[in-house]
CSV table of C-alpha atoms in Angstrom, one decimal:
chain,number,residue,atom,x,y,z
A,1,MET,CA,17.8,3.9,-13.8
A,2,ALA,CA,19.3,1.6,-10.8
A,3,GLU,CA,18.5,-2.4,-11.8
A,4,PHE,CA,15.3,-3.8,-10.1
A,5,HIS,CA,13.9,-7.2,-9.9
A,6,SER,CA,10.1,-7.7,-8.5
A,7,LYS,CA,11.4,-10.8,-6.6
A,8,ILE,CA,13.2,-8.0,-4.4
A,9,LYS,CA,11.5,-7.2,-1.0
A,10,THR,CA,10.4,-4.5,-0.4
A,11,ILE,CA,11.1,-4.6,3.4
A,12,GLU,CA,12.4,-7.3,4.8
A,13,TRP,CA,13.1,-8.1,9.0
A,14,ILE,CA,17.1,-9.2,9.6
A,15,ASN,CA,18.0,-10.0,12.8
A,16,ASN,CA,17.4,-7.4,15.0
A,17,TYR,CA,16.7,-4.5,12.7
A,18,SER,CA,14.1,-3.9,9.3
A,19,LYS,CA,15.5,-3.2,5.9
A,20,MET,CA,13.8,-1.6,3.3
A,21,VAL,CA,14.2,0.3,0.2
A,22,ASP,CA,13.9,4.3,0.1
A,23,GLN,CA,11.4,4.6,-1.8
A,24,THR,CA,12.1,8.5,-1.4
A,25,VAL,CA,15.0,8.3,-4.2
A,26,LEU,CA,13.7,6.0,-7.0
A,27,PRO,CA,14.2,6.0,-9.6
A,28,TYR,CA,17.5,8.4,-9.7
A,29,GLU,CA,19.0,5.5,-7.0
A,30,PHE,CA,17.9,2.5,-6.2
A,31,LYS,CA,19.0,1.8,-2.3
A,32,TYR,CA,17.8,0.2,1.3
A,33,VAL,CA,18.2,1.8,4.1
A,34,ASN,CA,18.3,0.0,8.1
A,35,ILE,CA,15.7,0.8,10.3
A,36,THR,CA,17.0,0.5,13.6
A,37,SER,CA,14.9,2.1,16.3
A,38,GLY,CA,11.1,2.3,16.8
A,39,GLN,CA,11.3,6.1,15.7
A,40,GLU,CA,13.1,5.8,12.7
A,41,MET,CA,10.3,3.5,11.6
A,42,TYR,CA,7.8,5.5,12.8
A,43,ASP,CA,9.7,9.1,10.6
A,44,ALA,CA,10.2,6.1,7.9
A,45,ILE,CA,6.2,5.5,7.3
A,46,LYS,CA,5.6,9.1,8.1
A,47,THR,CA,8.1,11.1,5.4
A,48,MET,CA,7.1,8.0,3.2
A,49,ILE,CA,10.4,6.1,2.7
A,50,VAL,CA,8.1,2.7,3.4
A,51,ARG,CA,4.4,3.4,1.1
A,52,GLY,CA,1.5,1.2,0.2
A,53,ALA,CA,-0.7,0.2,2.4
A,54,PRO,CA,0.8,-3.6,2.8
A,55,ALA,CA,4.2,-2.3,2.9
A,56,ILE,CA,3.2,-0.4,5.7
A,57,GLY,CA,1.4,-2.4,7.7
A,58,VAL,CA,4.7,-4.7,7.5
A,59,ALA,CA,6.7,-1.7,8.4
A,60,GLY,CA,4.2,-1.3,11.7
A,61,ALA,CA,4.8,-4.6,13.1
A,62,HIS,CA,8.6,-4.4,12.7
A,63,GLY,CA,8.2,-0.9,14.6
A,64,VAL,CA,6.7,-2.5,17.5
A,65,VAL,CA,9.1,-5.3,17.3
A,66,LEU,CA,11.8,-2.2,17.7
A,67,TYR,CA,10.0,-0.5,20.2
A,68,ALA,CA,10.4,-3.9,22.2
A,69,GLN,CA,13.4,-4.6,21.8
A,70,GLU,CA,14.3,-1.2,23.2
A,71,LEU,CA,12.1,-1.5,26.6
A,72,ALA,CA,13.3,-5.0,27.0
A,73,LYS,CA,17.0,-3.3,27.6
A,74,GLU,CA,15.4,-1.1,30.0
A,75,ASN,CA,14.8,-2.7,33.9
A,76,LEU,CA,11.1,-2.8,33.8
A,77,SER,CA,8.8,-5.3,35.2
A,78,ARG,CA,6.9,-7.4,32.7
A,79,ASP,CA,3.6,-5.8,33.4
A,80,GLU,CA,5.4,-1.9,32.9
A,81,PHE,CA,6.8,-3.5,30.1
A,82,ALA,CA,3.9,-4.6,28.5
A,83,LYS,CA,1.9,-1.3,29.1
A,84,ARG,CA,4.7,0.8,28.0
A,85,LEU,CA,5.0,-1.0,24.6
A,86,LEU,CA,0.9,-0.9,24.2
A,87,GLU,CA,1.2,2.6,24.4
A,88,LYS,CA,4.3,3.0,21.8
A,89,ALA,CA,2.2,0.6,19.6
A,90,ASP,CA,-0.5,3.5,19.6
A,91,TYR,CA,1.6,5.9,18.5
A,92,MET,CA,3.2,3.9,16.4
A,93,ALA,CA,-0.2,3.5,14.5
A,94,THR,CA,-0.5,7.2,13.9
A,95,SER,CA,2.0,7.6,11.5
A,96,ARG,CA,-0.1,8.0,8.7
A,97,PRO,CA,-3.8,7.8,9.3
A,98,THR,CA,-5.8,6.7,6.0
A,99,ALA,CA,-4.4,3.5,5.0
A,100,VAL,CA,-6.1,0.5,7.4
A,101,ASN,CA,-3.1,-2.2,6.9
A,102,LEU,CA,-1.0,-0.1,9.7
A,103,MET,CA,-3.4,-0.1,12.6
A,104,TRP,CA,-4.3,-3.9,11.4
A,105,ALA,CA,-0.9,-4.8,11.6
A,106,VAL,CA,-0.2,-3.5,14.8
A,107,GLU,CA,-3.5,-4.7,16.4
A,108,LYS,CA,-2.0,-8.0,15.6
A,109,GLN,CA,1.2,-7.4,17.4
A,110,LYS,CA,-1.1,-5.9,20.2
A,111,GLU,CA,-2.9,-9.4,20.5
A,112,ILE,CA,0.4,-10.6,21.8
A,113,ILE,CA,1.3,-8.2,24.0
A,114,LYS,CA,-2.1,-8.4,25.6
A,115,ASN,CA,-2.2,-12.8,25.3
A,116,SER,CA,1.6,-13.6,25.7
A,117,THR,CA,2.0,-15.7,28.8
A,118,ALA,CA,5.6,-15.5,27.7
A,119,ASP,CA,8.6,-13.8,29.6
A,120,ILE,CA,9.7,-9.6,28.1
A,121,LYS,CA,12.1,-12.0,26.3
A,122,GLY,CA,9.6,-14.2,25.0
A,123,ILE,CA,7.4,-11.3,23.8
A,124,VAL,CA,9.9,-9.8,22.0
A,125,GLU,CA,10.4,-13.3,19.9
A,126,GLU,CA,6.8,-13.5,19.5
A,127,LEU,CA,6.7,-10.0,18.0
A,128,LYS,CA,9.4,-10.9,15.3
A,129,GLN,CA,8.0,-13.9,14.6
A,130,ASN,CA,4.6,-12.4,13.9
A,131,ALA,CA,6.0,-9.8,12.1
A,132,ILE,CA,8.2,-12.0,9.8
A,133,LYS,CA,4.8,-14.3,9.0
A,134,MET,CA,3.3,-11.3,7.7
A,135,GLU,CA,6.3,-10.3,5.4
A,136,ASN,CA,5.9,-14.3,4.1
A,137,ASP,CA,2.0,-13.8,4.4
A,138,ASP,CA,1.6,-10.6,2.2
A,139,ILE,CA,4.0,-12.3,-0.8
A,140,GLU,CA,1.4,-15.2,-0.6
A,141,ILE,CA,-1.5,-13.2,-0.6
A,142,ASN,CA,-0.6,-11.2,-3.4
A,143,LYS,CA,0.1,-13.7,-5.5
A,144,LYS,CA,-3.5,-15.8,-5.1
A,145,ILE,CA,-4.8,-11.9,-6.1
A,146,GLY,CA,-3.1,-11.6,-8.8
A,147,ASP,CA,-3.9,-15.0,-9.9
A,148,TYR,CA,-7.6,-14.1,-9.8
A,149,GLY,CA,-7.5,-10.7,-11.1
A,150,ALA,CA,-5.9,-12.7,-14.2
A,151,GLU,CA,-8.7,-14.2,-14.7
A,152,VAL,CA,-10.8,-11.4,-15.8
A,153,VAL,CA,-7.9,-9.8,-18.0
A,154,PRO,CA,-8.7,-10.0,-21.7
A,155,LYS,CA,-6.1,-11.2,-24.1
A,156,GLY,CA,-3.7,-8.9,-25.3
A,157,ALA,CA,-5.9,-6.3,-23.3
A,158,THR,CA,-4.1,-2.6,-21.7
A,159,ILE,CA,-4.5,-2.1,-18.1
A,160,LEU,CA,-4.5,1.5,-17.0
A,161,THR,CA,-3.3,1.7,-13.4
A,162,HIS,CA,-3.2,4.8,-10.9
A,163,CYS,CA,-0.5,5.6,-7.9
A,164,ASN,CA,1.7,2.3,-7.2
A,165,ALA,CA,0.1,-0.7,-5.9
A,166,GLY,CA,3.4,-3.1,-7.0
A,167,GLY,CA,5.9,-4.8,-5.6
A,168,LEU,CA,6.9,-1.6,-3.7
A,169,ALA,CA,3.8,-0.8,-2.0
A,170,THR,CA,4.3,-4.7,-0.4
A,171,VAL,CA,6.4,-6.9,0.6
A,172,GLY,CA,7.5,-7.9,-3.1
A,173,TYR,CA,4.8,-8.8,-5.7
A,174,GLY,CA,1.7,-6.4,-5.8
A,175,THR,CA,-2.2,-6.0,-5.6
A,176,ALA,CA,-3.1,-4.4,-8.8
A,177,LEU,CA,0.0,-4.7,-10.1
A,178,GLY,CA,0.3,-8.2,-9.0
A,179,VAL,CA,-2.5,-8.4,-11.6
A,180,VAL,CA,-0.7,-7.7,-14.3
A,181,ARG,CA,2.2,-10.1,-13.4
A,182,SER,CA,0.0,-12.8,-13.5
A,183,ALA,CA,-1.6,-11.6,-16.3
A,184,PHE,CA,1.2,-11.0,-18.5
A,185,ALA,CA,3.0,-14.5,-17.1
A,186,ASN,CA,-0.1,-16.1,-19.4
A,187,ASP,CA,-0.2,-13.5,-21.8
A,188,PRO,CA,2.9,-11.4,-23.0
A,189,THR,CA,0.7,-9.2,-25.3
A,190,ILE,CA,-0.5,-7.3,-22.2
A,191,GLN,CA,0.5,-3.9,-22.0
A,192,VAL,CA,0.1,-1.1,-19.0
A,193,PHE,CA,-1.0,2.3,-18.9
A,194,ALA,CA,0.3,4.5,-15.5
A,195,ASP,CA,-0.7,7.8,-14.7
A,196,GLU,CA,1.7,9.8,-13.4
A,197,THR,CA,-0.1,10.1,-10.3
A,198,ARG,CA,0.3,14.2,-9.4
A,199,PRO,CA,1.8,15.6,-6.3
A,200,ARG,CA,4.1,12.9,-5.5
A,201,GLN,CA,4.5,10.9,-9.0
A,202,GLN,CA,4.7,7.4,-8.2
A,203,GLY,CA,3.1,6.2,-11.1
A,204,ALA,CA,5.9,7.9,-13.0
A,205,ARG,CA,8.7,6.9,-10.4
A,206,ILE,CA,7.7,4.1,-8.9
A,207,THR,CA,5.0,1.8,-11.2
A,208,THR,CA,6.9,2.7,-14.2
A,209,PHE,CA,10.3,2.3,-12.8
A,210,GLU,CA,9.2,-1.7,-11.8
A,211,LEU,CA,7.3,-3.0,-14.6
A,212,THR,CA,9.9,-1.7,-17.5
A,213,MET,CA,12.3,-3.8,-15.3
A,214,ASP,CA,10.5,-6.6,-15.4
A,215,GLY,CA,10.1,-6.3,-19.4
A,216,ILE,CA,6.3,-5.3,-19.2
A,217,PRO,CA,5.4,-2.9,-22.1
A,218,THR,CA,4.6,0.7,-19.9
A,219,THR,CA,3.0,3.6,-21.4
A,220,LEU,CA,3.3,7.0,-19.0
A,221,ILE,CA,0.7,9.2,-19.5
A,222,THR,CA,-0.5,12.1,-17.1
A,223,ASP,CA,-3.1,12.2,-15.1
A,224,GLY,CA,-5.7,14.4,-17.3
A,225,MET,CA,-5.0,11.8,-20.1
A,226,CYS,CA,-7.7,8.8,-19.2
A,227,SER,CA,-10.6,9.6,-20.9
A,228,TYR,CA,-8.7,10.7,-24.2
A,229,PHE,CA,-7.0,7.2,-24.3
A,230,MET,CA,-10.6,5.7,-23.0
A,231,LYS,CA,-12.7,7.5,-25.8
A,232,LYS,CA,-9.5,6.3,-28.8
A,233,GLY,CA,-10.8,2.9,-27.1
A,234,MET,CA,-6.8,2.1,-25.9
A,235,ILE,CA,-8.1,0.8,-22.8
A,236,ASP,CA,-9.5,-2.1,-21.6
A,237,MET,CA,-9.5,-2.1,-17.9
A,238,VAL,CA,-8.6,-0.1,-15.1
A,239,VAL,CA,-6.8,-2.3,-11.5
A,240,VAL,CA,-6.0,-0.1,-8.8
A,241,GLY,CA,-4.8,-0.5,-5.4
A,242,ALA,CA,-6.7,0.5,-2.3
A,243,ASP,CA,-5.7,2.0,1.2
A,244,ARG,CA,-8.9,1.4,3.2
A,245,ILE,CA,-12.1,-0.2,1.9
A,246,ALA,CA,-15.4,0.2,3.7
A,247,ALA,CA,-17.8,-2.5,4.8
A,248,ASN,CA,-20.1,-1.2,1.6
A,249,GLY,CA,-17.0,-1.4,-0.9
A,250,ASP,CA,-16.3,2.3,-0.8
A,251,ALA,CA,-12.5,2.4,-2.0
A,252,ALA,CA,-10.3,4.7,-0.7
A,253,ASN,CA,-7.0,5.3,-3.0
A,254,LYS,CA,-4.4,7.9,-3.8
A,255,ILE,CA,-6.3,11.3,-5.0
A,256,GLY,CA,-7.2,11.2,-8.6
A,257,THR,CA,-8.6,7.4,-8.6
A,258,TYR,CA,-12.2,8.8,-8.0
A,259,THR,CA,-11.7,10.7,-11.3
A,260,VAL,CA,-10.7,7.6,-13.2
A,261,ALA,CA,-13.7,5.6,-12.3
A,262,ILE,CA,-16.0,7.9,-13.5
A,263,ALA,CA,-14.2,8.2,-16.3
A,264,ALA,CA,-14.2,4.5,-17.0
A,265,LYS,CA,-17.9,4.0,-15.7
A,266,TYR,CA,-18.9,6.6,-18.3
A,267,HIS,CA,-16.8,4.7,-21.1
A,268,ASN,CA,-18.1,1.0,-20.2
A,269,ILE,CA,-14.7,-0.1,-19.2
A,270,PRO,CA,-14.6,-2.1,-16.0
A,271,PHE,CA,-12.9,-0.4,-13.2
A,272,TYR,CA,-11.3,-3.2,-10.4
A,273,VAL,CA,-9.7,-2.6,-7.1
A,274,ALA,CA,-7.1,-5.0,-5.8
A,275,ALA,CA,-6.7,-5.2,-2.3
A,276,PRO,CA,-5.8,-8.0,0.7
A,277,LEU,CA,-8.7,-8.4,3.3
A,278,SER,CA,-6.4,-6.8,5.8
A,279,THR,CA,-7.4,-3.6,3.5
A,280,ILE,CA,-11.0,-3.6,4.6
A,281,ASP,CA,-11.9,-2.1,7.1
A,282,THR,CA,-15.7,-3.4,8.4
A,283,SER,CA,-15.9,-1.2,11.0
A,284,ILE,CA,-16.6,1.7,9.2
A,285,LYS,CA,-20.0,1.5,7.2
A,286,THR,CA,-19.0,3.8,4.1
A,287,GLY,CA,-16.3,6.1,2.6
A,288,ASP,CA,-17.2,8.9,4.4
A,289,GLU,CA,-15.8,7.6,7.8
A,290,ILE,CA,-12.5,7.3,6.0
A,291,VAL,CA,-9.6,9.9,7.6
A,292,ILE,CA,-8.3,11.3,4.6
A,293,GLU,CA,-4.4,12.4,5.4
A,294,GLU,CA,-3.7,16.3,4.2
A,295,ARG,CA,0.2,16.2,3.2
A,296,SER,CA,2.5,19.3,2.9
A,297,ARG,CA,1.8,22.0,0.1
A,298,ASP,CA,5.0,21.4,-0.8
A,299,GLU,CA,4.7,18.4,-2.9
A,300,VAL,CA,2.1,20.7,-4.9
A,301,THR,CA,4.1,23.7,-5.3
A,302,HIS,CA,7.6,22.0,-5.7
A,303,ILE,CA,9.1,19.3,-8.0
A,304,ASN,CA,12.7,18.0,-7.7
A,305,GLY,CA,12.9,20.8,-5.1
A,306,LYS,CA,12.0,23.5,-7.4
A,307,ILE,CA,8.9,25.3,-7.1
A,308,ILE,CA,6.9,25.4,-10.0
A,309,CYS,CA,4.2,28.3,-9.2
A,310,ALA,CA,3.6,31.4,-7.5
A,311,GLU,CA,5.1,31.1,-4.2
A,312,SER,CA,2.0,32.9,-2.4
A,313,VAL,CA,-0.8,30.4,-4.1
A,314,ASN,CA,-3.1,28.7,-1.6
A,315,VAL,CA,-2.5,25.0,-1.8
A,316,ILE,CA,-4.8,21.9,-0.6
A,317,ASN,CA,-3.1,18.4,-0.7
A,318,PRO,CA,-5.4,15.4,0.1
A,319,GLY,CA,-3.4,12.1,-0.4
A,320,PHE,CA,-6.3,10.5,-1.0
A,321,ASP,CA,-9.9,10.3,-2.5
A,322,VAL,CA,-12.7,7.2,-2.0
A,323,THR,CA,-14.2,6.0,-5.0
A,324,PRO,CA,-18.3,4.7,-4.2
A,325,HIS,CA,-18.7,1.6,-4.6
A,326,GLU,CA,-21.8,1.6,-7.7
A,327,LEU,CA,-17.9,2.4,-9.8
A,328,ILE,CA,-16.0,-0.6,-8.6
A,329,SER,CA,-16.7,-3.5,-11.0
A,330,GLY,CA,-15.2,-5.9,-8.4
A,331,ILE,CA,-12.5,-5.9,-5.6
A,332,ILE,CA,-9.9,-8.6,-6.3
A,333,THR,CA,-8.4,-10.4,-2.9
A,334,GLU,CA,-6.7,-13.7,-2.1
A,335,LYS,CA,-10.1,-15.0,-1.1
A,336,GLY,CA,-11.7,-14.2,-4.9
A,337,ILE,CA,-13.0,-11.5,-6.5
A,338,LEU,CA,-15.8,-10.0,-4.5
A,339,ARG,CA,-18.6,-8.6,-6.3
A,340,PRO,CA,-22.0,-6.5,-5.9
A,341,ALA,CA,-24.2,-6.1,-3.6
A,342,TYR,CA,-20.1,-6.0,-1.4
A,343,THR,CA,-21.9,-5.3,2.2
A,344,LYS,CA,-23.3,-9.0,1.3
A,345,SER,CA,-19.8,-10.3,-0.4
A,346,ILE,CA,-17.6,-8.8,1.9
A,347,ALA,CA,-19.5,-10.1,5.2
A,348,GLU,CA,-19.5,-13.8,3.4
A,349,ALA,CA,-15.4,-13.0,2.6
A,350,PHE,CA,-15.0,-12.3,6.1
A,351,ARG,CA,-16.8,-15.9,6.8
A,352,LEU,CA,-14.6,-18.1,4.6
């Protein structure tokens, strides 16, 4: 296993390119890749070299800068430059459909393109500085989420998490794992149960990788085991991330999260979602409106390149599911913990 520290930045703008951790090779190898063009960034998001809603958002912002740098080298009028760059930005936003942070970040960049009074060179610089600001803001936001979340973690708690909402899903600290990190800093008796998270095994490959490198006691379980351990009284609370949250609190997260929430409700275990306000999409009323990404059948039929089932079997592979707001004890944000009724508390959080 390669050495990892939670302070390492998952994604960072350096000079005129984006540097990011290649998450497709974890935990076998820990390496950075340099993304030097807009199309490379689109592909990096699409193929999950970069993953996790907050990190994808920053990647999208970087991608718009990369496209701007490319277009700035062409002999374009300022109006034509802006027109084509807006088209490229819209294309970047289609690289993955569920994580709203991507659309949010791209829209922030589009506002600069539309409203800037600078020349082409100036617009490129404004986009670059805005992308860097998003990086820095992400870390600070996640630390606030962690600190608010730590307040509801019982002493000596065992926290179950699903998928990876850690430093590698963000710029560097984490949302759900930010809560774990902040709680552990205050109480080193905290421990984590991590679902493996089929089919891409982000819990097994990435969450356990992060937490064990940070010295946080972690137990890996398969996705079907959570109810067993809940019944035995071995899990005290659940904290997960989110890729998009509707105005009523319905939350989309990695496939299998809904199942964990149902089990937690049955066993009277608090179920929290940790996410920045940029993950909340107030333009949609309920989770029924969230587009669920359908991914490749090979993710289900193959592990480490080897087929594990009959070749001709039918496969359906949704990347996410939606947990109804009724199953969520609280949404931990940088503005505090939002409680039911979520339609009200979410609206109030955006007014603060």
